[in-house]
Amino acid sequence: MKTRDMHRDWIATARTLSEALPYLQRYDGAIVVIKFGGHAMGDDAAMETFARDVVLMQQVGVNPVIVHGGGPMINEMLTKLEIKSDFVDGKRVTDAATMEVVEMVLSGRVNKRIVQAINRQGGRAVGLSGKDANLITCDPADPRLGLVGDPTEIRPEFLHTLFADDAIPVIAPLGAGRNGETFNINGDTAAGAIAAALKADRLLLLTDVDGVRDASGAVVTELTADQIRQMTADGVIAGGMIPKTETALAAIDGGVRAVVILDGRAPNAALLELYTEHGAGSLIRAK
């Protein structure tokens, strides 16, 4: 016969699970779009933790959609192939040669790595790009940048088919042009457009920062769209945070209930955001 005392940590774990009940009920059947990028993508342990979290989310009733980036991997491959890039205003020009590498890396190496990680945890992930099933149609974002696109039409019907089959879409940010071109899309932009088309309950932007900071440097846990606009006008939101908050505002205008900017390097960040009272980042709502 085995005997043991109840460990204090075990009791705390049970309490945490119990306290998660209202949030489990809240998100049952919800669509949650997750932009996965940053340093967490390059770390094997972080990838496995992320994949386990995604499978757990689906197991308790969420319909997760993963949209990923892959900039560092693209840069690595371009360097290896000795393909030089031109830049306009600090942005890479995507010519035909570069686009071949972008598609190979995003739809191949990066996408399938995430798919395999989710499947190893017991999920049923399906790798796609925005070119599949006419998911994303693009127009050129800036003719000077070549094959860089802005999503103009999203057809999410196929994603609903995958939800019904308990599959998890993993989407590379590529889109089709109106004349047969392939366009590279900013990962945050693609995630926001897909979330808006799905009228998602949440868009989680996993980044390498822990949220939106105010003038004193403190992370603000909840903001409205108007507060975001004012902080940007005041210069409090600046640099790389501007495109992320612009993505958030566009997604909310498109029908997403709320957007969260959070640190993807933190263990179980998505679970903390969805299933705890304190959350794990900066939540942005319309009002």
mmCIF file of C-alpha atoms in Angstrom:
data_model
loop_
_atom_site.group_PDB
_atom_site.id
_atom_site.type_symbol
_atom_site.label_atom_id
_atom_site.label_comp_id
_atom_site.label_asym_id
_atom_site.label_seq_id
_atom_site.Cartn_x
_atom_site.Cartn_y
_atom_site.Cartn_z
ATOM 1 C CA MET A 1 0.000 0.000 0.000
ATOM 2 C CA LYS A 2 1.319 3.412 -0.959
ATOM 3 C CA THR A 3 0.696 6.470 1.199
ATOM 4 C CA ARG A 4 1.618 10.092 0.683
ATOM 5 C CA ASP A 5 0.690 13.503 2.017
ATOM 6 C CA MET A 6 -1.067 16.030 -0.177
ATOM 7 C CA HIS A 7 1.679 18.337 -1.428
ATOM 8 C CA ARG A 8 0.994 22.045 -1.314
ATOM 9 C CA ASP A 9 1.876 22.386 -5.018
ATOM 10 C CA TRP A 10 -0.657 19.697 -5.942
ATOM 11 C CA ILE A 11 -3.399 21.594 -4.128
ATOM 12 C CA ALA A 12 -2.409 24.790 -5.934
ATOM 13 C CA THR A 13 -2.578 22.947 -9.256
ATOM 14 C CA ALA A 14 -6.070 21.662 -8.462
ATOM 15 C CA ARG A 15 -7.174 25.160 -7.467
ATOM 16 C CA THR A 16 -5.833 26.570 -10.738
ATOM 17 C CA LEU A 17 -7.762 23.969 -12.745
ATOM 18 C CA SER A 18 -10.926 24.695 -10.779
ATOM 19 C CA GLU A 19 -10.577 28.441 -11.269
ATOM 20 C CA ALA A 20 -10.222 27.885 -15.021
ATOM 21 C CA LEU A 21 -13.772 26.508 -15.314
ATOM 22 C CA PRO A 22 -15.538 29.788 -16.241
ATOM 23 C CA TYR A 23 -12.899 30.483 -18.887
ATOM 24 C CA LEU A 24 -13.196 26.960 -20.295
ATOM 25 C CA GLN A 25 -16.929 27.568 -20.588
ATOM 26 C CA ARG A 26 -16.375 31.044 -22.011
ATOM 27 C CA TYR A 27 -14.219 29.821 -24.908
ATOM 28 C CA ASP A 28 -16.083 26.608 -25.696
ATOM 29 C CA GLY A 29 -16.648 26.728 -29.466
ATOM 30 C CA ALA A 30 -14.695 29.983 -29.882
ATOM 31 C CA ILE A 31 -12.328 30.657 -32.774
ATOM 32 C CA VAL A 32 -8.883 31.821 -31.622
ATOM 33 C CA VAL A 33 -6.321 32.900 -34.211
ATOM 34 C CA ILE A 34 -2.714 32.792 -33.005
ATOM 35 C CA LYS A 35 0.133 34.541 -34.787
ATOM 36 C CA PHE A 36 3.199 32.465 -33.914
ATOM 37 C CA GLY A 37 6.557 34.071 -34.487
ATOM 38 C CA GLY A 38 9.602 35.522 -32.835
ATOM 39 C CA HIS A 39 12.341 33.635 -31.034
ATOM 40 C CA ALA A 40 9.919 30.975 -29.767
ATOM 41 C CA MET A 41 9.787 29.529 -33.285
ATOM 42 C CA GLY A 42 13.499 28.800 -33.281
ATOM 43 C CA ASP A 43 13.589 27.025 -29.923
ATOM 44 C CA ASP A 44 12.703 23.319 -29.922
ATOM 45 C CA ALA A 45 11.482 23.273 -26.328
ATOM 46 C CA ALA A 46 9.355 26.380 -26.838
ATOM 47 C CA MET A 47 7.916 24.876 -30.019
ATOM 48 C CA GLU A 48 6.877 21.703 -28.176
ATOM 49 C CA THR A 49 5.297 23.712 -25.356
ATOM 50 C CA PHE A 50 3.398 25.851 -27.855
ATOM 51 C CA ALA A 51 2.178 22.780 -29.731
ATOM 52 C CA ARG A 52 0.990 21.125 -26.509
ATOM 53 C CA ASP A 53 -0.888 24.286 -25.539
ATOM 54 C CA VAL A 54 -2.611 24.431 -28.936
ATOM 55 C CA VAL A 55 -3.720 20.790 -28.671
ATOM 56 C CA LEU A 56 -4.993 21.384 -25.138
ATOM 57 C CA MET A 57 -6.969 24.418 -26.322
ATOM 58 C CA GLN A 58 -8.659 22.342 -28.996
ATOM 59 C CA GLN A 59 -9.304 19.509 -26.542
ATOM 60 C CA VAL A 60 -11.352 21.856 -24.330
ATOM 61 C CA GLY A 61 -13.460 23.251 -27.165
ATOM 62 C CA VAL A 62 -11.491 26.023 -28.876
ATOM 63 C CA ASN A 63 -11.044 26.138 -32.663
ATOM 64 C CA PRO A 64 -7.419 27.314 -32.965
ATOM 65 C CA VAL A 65 -5.921 28.708 -36.163
ATOM 66 C CA ILE A 66 -2.146 29.194 -36.359
ATOM 67 C CA VAL A 67 -0.616 31.792 -38.676
ATOM 68 C CA HIS A 68 3.176 31.838 -38.597
ATOM 69 C CA GLY A 69 6.058 33.986 -39.709
ATOM 70 C CA GLY A 70 9.562 32.917 -40.610
ATOM 71 C CA GLY A 71 11.712 35.960 -41.334
ATOM 72 C CA PRO A 72 14.922 34.704 -39.671
ATOM 73 C CA MET A 73 14.717 31.373 -41.524
ATOM 74 C CA ILE A 74 14.175 33.207 -44.832
ATOM 75 C CA ASN A 75 17.196 35.423 -44.183
ATOM 76 C CA GLU A 76 19.279 32.372 -43.338
ATOM 77 C CA MET A 77 18.347 30.609 -46.570
ATOM 78 C CA LEU A 78 18.901 33.718 -48.727
ATOM 79 C CA THR A 79 22.363 34.067 -47.242
ATOM 80 C CA LYS A 80 23.118 30.389 -47.817
ATOM 81 C CA LEU A 81 22.026 30.660 -51.463
ATOM 82 C CA GLU A 82 23.922 33.948 -51.877
ATOM 83 C CA ILE A 83 20.824 35.801 -53.024
ATOM 84 C CA LYS A 84 21.276 39.492 -52.358
ATOM 85 C CA SER A 85 18.345 41.730 -51.537
ATOM 86 C CA ASP A 86 17.570 45.366 -52.193
ATOM 87 C CA PHE A 87 15.779 47.460 -49.597
ATOM 88 C CA VAL A 88 13.346 50.371 -49.826
ATOM 89 C CA ASP A 89 12.783 52.377 -46.639
ATOM 90 C CA GLY A 90 14.254 49.498 -44.670
ATOM 91 C CA LYS A 91 11.912 46.902 -46.205
ATOM 92 C CA ARG A 92 13.170 44.015 -48.311
ATOM 93 C CA VAL A 93 12.260 44.030 -51.994
ATOM 94 C CA THR A 94 10.804 40.617 -52.869
ATOM 95 C CA ASP A 95 11.753 39.846 -56.456
ATOM 96 C CA ALA A 96 11.030 36.559 -58.248
ATOM 97 C CA ALA A 97 14.218 34.832 -56.992
ATOM 98 C CA THR A 98 13.569 35.915 -53.424
ATOM 99 C CA MET A 99 9.928 34.833 -53.669
ATOM 100 C CA GLU A 100 10.961 31.286 -54.568
ATOM 101 C CA VAL A 101 12.995 31.101 -51.367
ATOM 102 C CA VAL A 102 10.236 32.730 -49.288
ATOM 103 C CA GLU A 103 7.657 30.194 -50.463
ATOM 104 C CA MET A 104 10.035 27.267 -50.016
ATOM 105 C CA VAL A 105 10.879 28.266 -46.453
ATOM 106 C CA LEU A 106 7.429 29.362 -45.278
ATOM 107 C CA SER A 107 5.288 26.648 -46.888
ATOM 108 C CA GLY A 108 7.941 23.978 -46.484
ATOM 109 C CA ARG A 109 10.426 24.076 -43.663
ATOM 110 C CA VAL A 110 8.612 26.359 -41.201
ATOM 111 C CA ASN A 111 5.034 25.276 -41.824
ATOM 112 C CA LYS A 112 5.725 21.561 -41.635
ATOM 113 C CA ARG A 113 7.841 21.937 -38.509
ATOM 114 C CA ILE A 114 4.854 23.467 -36.701
ATOM 115 C CA VAL A 115 2.486 20.864 -38.155
ATOM 116 C CA GLN A 116 4.713 18.021 -36.982
ATOM 117 C CA ALA A 117 5.065 19.527 -33.505
ATOM 118 C CA ILE A 118 1.276 19.732 -33.091
ATOM 119 C CA ASN A 119 0.770 16.229 -34.447
ATOM 120 C CA ARG A 120 3.379 14.837 -32.029
ATOM 121 C CA GLN A 121 1.243 16.185 -29.190
ATOM 122 C CA GLY A 122 -1.814 14.320 -30.438
ATOM 123 C CA GLY A 123 -3.390 17.042 -32.581
ATOM 124 C CA ARG A 124 -4.397 16.861 -36.242
ATOM 125 C CA ALA A 125 -2.692 19.827 -37.849
ATOM 126 C CA VAL A 126 -3.051 20.637 -41.547
ATOM 127 C CA GLY A 127 -0.432 22.836 -43.231
ATOM 128 C CA LEU A 128 -1.677 25.453 -45.682
ATOM 129 C CA SER A 129 -0.694 28.711 -47.273
ATOM 130 C CA GLY A 130 -2.996 31.544 -48.232
ATOM 131 C CA LYS A 131 -2.857 30.208 -51.793
ATOM 132 C CA ASP A 132 -4.723 27.029 -50.829
ATOM 133 C CA ALA A 133 -8.496 26.950 -51.378
ATOM 134 C CA ASN A 134 -8.338 30.605 -52.499
ATOM 135 C CA LEU A 135 -7.913 31.568 -48.849
ATOM 136 C CA ILE A 136 -6.087 34.897 -49.450
ATOM 137 C CA THR A 137 -6.128 37.079 -52.539
ATOM 138 C CA CYS A 138 -3.634 39.951 -52.554
ATOM 139 C CA ASP A 139 -2.930 43.211 -54.285
ATOM 140 C CA PRO A 140 0.601 44.669 -54.263
ATOM 141 C CA ALA A 141 1.317 46.471 -50.994
ATOM 142 C CA ASP A 142 3.834 48.824 -52.629
ATOM 143 C CA PRO A 143 5.020 48.404 -56.218
ATOM 144 C CA ARG A 144 8.523 49.347 -55.105
ATOM 145 C CA LEU A 145 8.640 46.249 -52.871
ATOM 146 C CA GLY A 146 7.850 43.774 -55.637
ATOM 147 C CA LEU A 147 5.933 40.668 -54.568
ATOM 148 C CA VAL A 148 4.844 41.914 -51.153
ATOM 149 C CA GLY A 149 1.063 41.801 -50.840
ATOM 150 C CA ASP A 150 -1.828 43.189 -48.859
ATOM 151 C CA PRO A 151 -4.756 40.792 -48.303
ATOM 152 C CA THR A 152 -7.831 42.133 -50.090
ATOM 153 C CA GLU A 153 -10.097 39.081 -50.152
ATOM 154 C CA ILE A 154 -10.296 36.281 -47.567
ATOM 155 C CA ARG A 155 -12.338 33.131 -48.142
ATOM 156 C CA PRO A 156 -12.390 31.228 -44.861
ATOM 157 C CA GLU A 157 -14.963 28.586 -45.782
ATOM 158 C CA PHE A 158 -12.364 25.822 -45.968
ATOM 159 C CA LEU A 159 -11.182 26.642 -42.451
ATOM 160 C CA HIS A 160 -14.693 25.949 -41.143
ATOM 161 C CA THR A 161 -14.545 22.588 -42.906
ATOM 162 C CA LEU A 162 -11.325 21.825 -41.035
ATOM 163 C CA PHE A 163 -12.892 22.869 -37.711
ATOM 164 C CA ALA A 164 -15.750 20.450 -38.324
ATOM 165 C CA ASP A 165 -13.205 17.668 -38.861
ATOM 166 C CA ASP A 166 -11.302 18.516 -35.642
ATOM 167 C CA ALA A 167 -8.269 19.652 -37.664
ATOM 168 C CA ILE A 168 -6.010 22.580 -36.757
ATOM 169 C CA PRO A 169 -5.086 24.894 -39.666
ATOM 170 C CA VAL A 170 -1.462 26.052 -39.751
ATOM 171 C CA ILE A 171 -1.180 28.831 -42.322
ATOM 172 C CA ALA A 172 1.898 30.263 -44.051
ATOM 173 C CA PRO A 173 1.467 33.980 -44.864
ATOM 174 C CA LEU A 174 1.432 33.768 -48.647
ATOM 175 C CA GLY A 175 -1.325 34.864 -50.990
ATOM 176 C CA ALA A 176 -2.314 34.630 -54.618
ATOM 177 C CA GLY A 177 -2.363 37.636 -56.913
ATOM 178 C CA ARG A 178 -5.093 38.350 -59.441
ATOM 179 C CA ASN A 179 -2.743 37.511 -62.310
ATOM 180 C CA GLY A 180 -1.294 34.284 -60.943
ATOM 181 C CA GLU A 181 1.449 35.852 -58.831
ATOM 182 C CA THR A 182 2.498 34.637 -55.403
ATOM 183 C CA PHE A 183 2.744 37.345 -52.751
ATOM 184 C CA ASN A 184 4.602 37.402 -49.455
ATOM 185 C CA ILE A 185 2.447 38.851 -46.653
ATOM 186 C CA ASN A 186 3.514 40.226 -43.297
ATOM 187 C CA GLY A 187 2.606 37.532 -40.766
ATOM 188 C CA ASP A 188 0.763 39.855 -38.388
ATOM 189 C CA THR A 189 -1.198 41.341 -41.284
ATOM 190 C CA ALA A 190 -2.190 37.899 -42.561
ATOM 191 C CA ALA A 191 -3.263 36.786 -39.071
ATOM 192 C CA GLY A 192 -5.352 39.920 -38.578
ATOM 193 C CA ALA A 193 -7.083 39.545 -41.936
ATOM 194 C CA ILE A 194 -7.877 35.866 -41.324
ATOM 195 C CA ALA A 195 -9.138 36.606 -37.809
ATOM 196 C CA ALA A 196 -11.418 39.343 -39.148
ATOM 197 C CA ALA A 197 -12.812 37.081 -41.877
ATOM 198 C CA LEU A 198 -13.548 34.402 -39.266
ATOM 199 C CA LYS A 199 -15.013 36.964 -36.811
ATOM 200 C CA ALA A 200 -12.679 35.353 -34.293
ATOM 201 C CA ASP A 201 -13.245 35.711 -30.584
ATOM 202 C CA ARG A 202 -9.548 36.374 -30.027
ATOM 203 C CA LEU A 203 -6.461 37.198 -32.042
ATOM 204 C CA LEU A 204 -3.302 36.451 -30.058
ATOM 205 C CA LEU A 205 -0.174 38.147 -31.425
ATOM 206 C CA LEU A 206 2.757 36.261 -29.892
ATOM 207 C CA THR A 207 5.819 38.490 -30.029
ATOM 208 C CA ASP A 208 9.160 39.044 -28.306
ATOM 209 C CA VAL A 209 7.769 41.731 -25.973
ATOM 210 C CA ASP A 210 5.360 41.373 -23.084
ATOM 211 C CA GLY A 211 2.754 43.857 -24.266
ATOM 212 C CA VAL A 212 2.024 47.534 -24.882
ATOM 213 C CA ARG A 213 3.821 49.828 -22.456
ATOM 214 C CA ASP A 214 2.665 53.209 -21.206
ATOM 215 C CA ALA A 215 4.805 56.345 -20.864
ATOM 216 C CA SER A 216 6.281 55.046 -17.591
ATOM 217 C CA GLY A 217 7.296 51.734 -19.170
ATOM 218 C CA ALA A 218 4.666 49.622 -17.436
ATOM 219 C CA VAL A 219 2.722 47.025 -19.424
ATOM 220 C CA VAL A 220 -0.918 48.071 -19.844
ATOM 221 C CA THR A 221 -3.164 45.035 -19.441
ATOM 222 C CA GLU A 222 -6.317 46.453 -21.083
ATOM 223 C CA LEU A 223 -6.753 49.204 -23.662
ATOM 224 C CA THR A 224 -9.416 50.505 -25.994
ATOM 225 C CA ALA A 225 -8.891 51.293 -29.665
ATOM 226 C CA ASP A 226 -9.126 55.028 -28.906
ATOM 227 C CA GLN A 227 -6.426 54.733 -26.240
ATOM 228 C CA ILE A 228 -4.154 52.955 -28.722
ATOM 229 C CA ARG A 229 -4.654 55.765 -31.243
ATOM 230 C CA GLN A 230 -3.927 58.428 -28.620
ATOM 231 C CA MET A 231 -0.786 56.667 -27.353
ATOM 232 C CA THR A 232 0.450 56.412 -30.931
ATOM 233 C CA ALA A 233 -0.228 60.106 -31.581
ATOM 234 C CA ASP A 234 1.643 60.968 -28.366
ATOM 235 C CA GLY A 235 4.653 58.866 -29.392
ATOM 236 C CA VAL A 236 4.224 56.425 -26.494
ATOM 237 C CA ILE A 237 3.597 53.605 -28.945
ATOM 238 C CA ALA A 238 6.474 53.711 -31.420
ATOM 239 C CA GLY A 239 8.836 51.621 -33.513
ATOM 240 C CA GLY A 240 7.997 47.963 -34.016
ATOM 241 C CA MET A 241 4.923 48.153 -31.797
ATOM 242 C CA ILE A 242 3.121 50.432 -34.274
ATOM 243 C CA PRO A 243 2.483 47.776 -36.958
ATOM 244 C CA LYS A 244 1.291 45.332 -34.288
ATOM 245 C CA THR A 245 -1.216 47.788 -32.837
ATOM 246 C CA GLU A 246 -2.292 48.755 -36.365
ATOM 247 C CA THR A 247 -2.963 45.062 -37.027
ATOM 248 C CA ALA A 248 -4.963 44.911 -33.796
ATOM 249 C CA LEU A 249 -7.086 47.922 -34.735
ATOM 250 C CA ALA A 250 -7.747 46.606 -38.244
ATOM 251 C CA ALA A 251 -8.771 43.213 -36.838
ATOM 252 C CA ILE A 252 -11.151 44.797 -34.325
ATOM 253 C CA ASP A 253 -12.651 47.002 -37.047
ATOM 254 C CA GLY A 254 -13.138 43.809 -39.058
ATOM 255 C CA GLY A 255 -15.136 42.089 -36.331
ATOM 256 C CA VAL A 256 -12.619 40.405 -34.007
ATOM 257 C CA ARG A 257 -13.876 40.682 -30.434
ATOM 258 C CA ALA A 258 -10.464 41.427 -28.900
ATOM 259 C CA VAL A 259 -6.753 41.267 -29.716
ATOM 260 C CA VAL A 260 -3.973 40.435 -27.266
ATOM 261 C CA ILE A 261 -0.311 41.332 -27.726
ATOM 262 C CA LEU A 262 1.762 39.043 -25.512
ATOM 263 C CA ASP A 263 5.217 37.540 -25.085
ATOM 264 C CA GLY A 264 5.425 34.236 -26.937
ATOM 265 C CA ARG A 265 8.681 33.402 -25.158
ATOM 266 C CA ALA A 266 6.843 33.016 -21.838
ATOM 267 C CA PRO A 267 5.879 29.386 -21.118
ATOM 268 C CA ASN A 268 2.185 28.655 -21.696
ATOM 269 C CA ALA A 269 1.495 32.292 -22.624
ATOM 270 C CA ALA A 270 -1.628 31.501 -24.655
ATOM 271 C CA LEU A 271 -3.106 29.342 -21.885
ATOM 272 C CA LEU A 272 -2.434 32.011 -19.283
ATOM 273 C CA GLU A 273 -4.181 34.587 -21.441
ATOM 274 C CA LEU A 274 -7.271 32.525 -22.147
ATOM 275 C CA TYR A 275 -7.780 30.576 -18.936
ATOM 276 C CA THR A 276 -6.668 32.788 -16.039
ATOM 277 C CA GLU A 277 -8.136 35.914 -14.516
ATOM 278 C CA HIS A 278 -4.917 37.924 -14.845
ATOM 279 C CA GLY A 279 -4.187 37.084 -18.504
ATOM 280 C CA ALA A 280 -0.742 37.469 -20.044
ATOM 281 C CA GLY A 281 -0.340 40.610 -22.125
ATOM 282 C CA SER A 282 -2.147 43.703 -23.401
ATOM 283 C CA LEU A 283 -5.772 43.117 -24.375
ATOM 284 C CA ILE A 284 -7.220 45.582 -26.881
ATOM 285 C CA ARG A 285 -10.989 46.009 -27.351
ATOM 286 C CA ALA A 286 -13.095 48.334 -29.462
ATOM 287 C CA LYS A 287 -14.373 50.222 -26.371
#
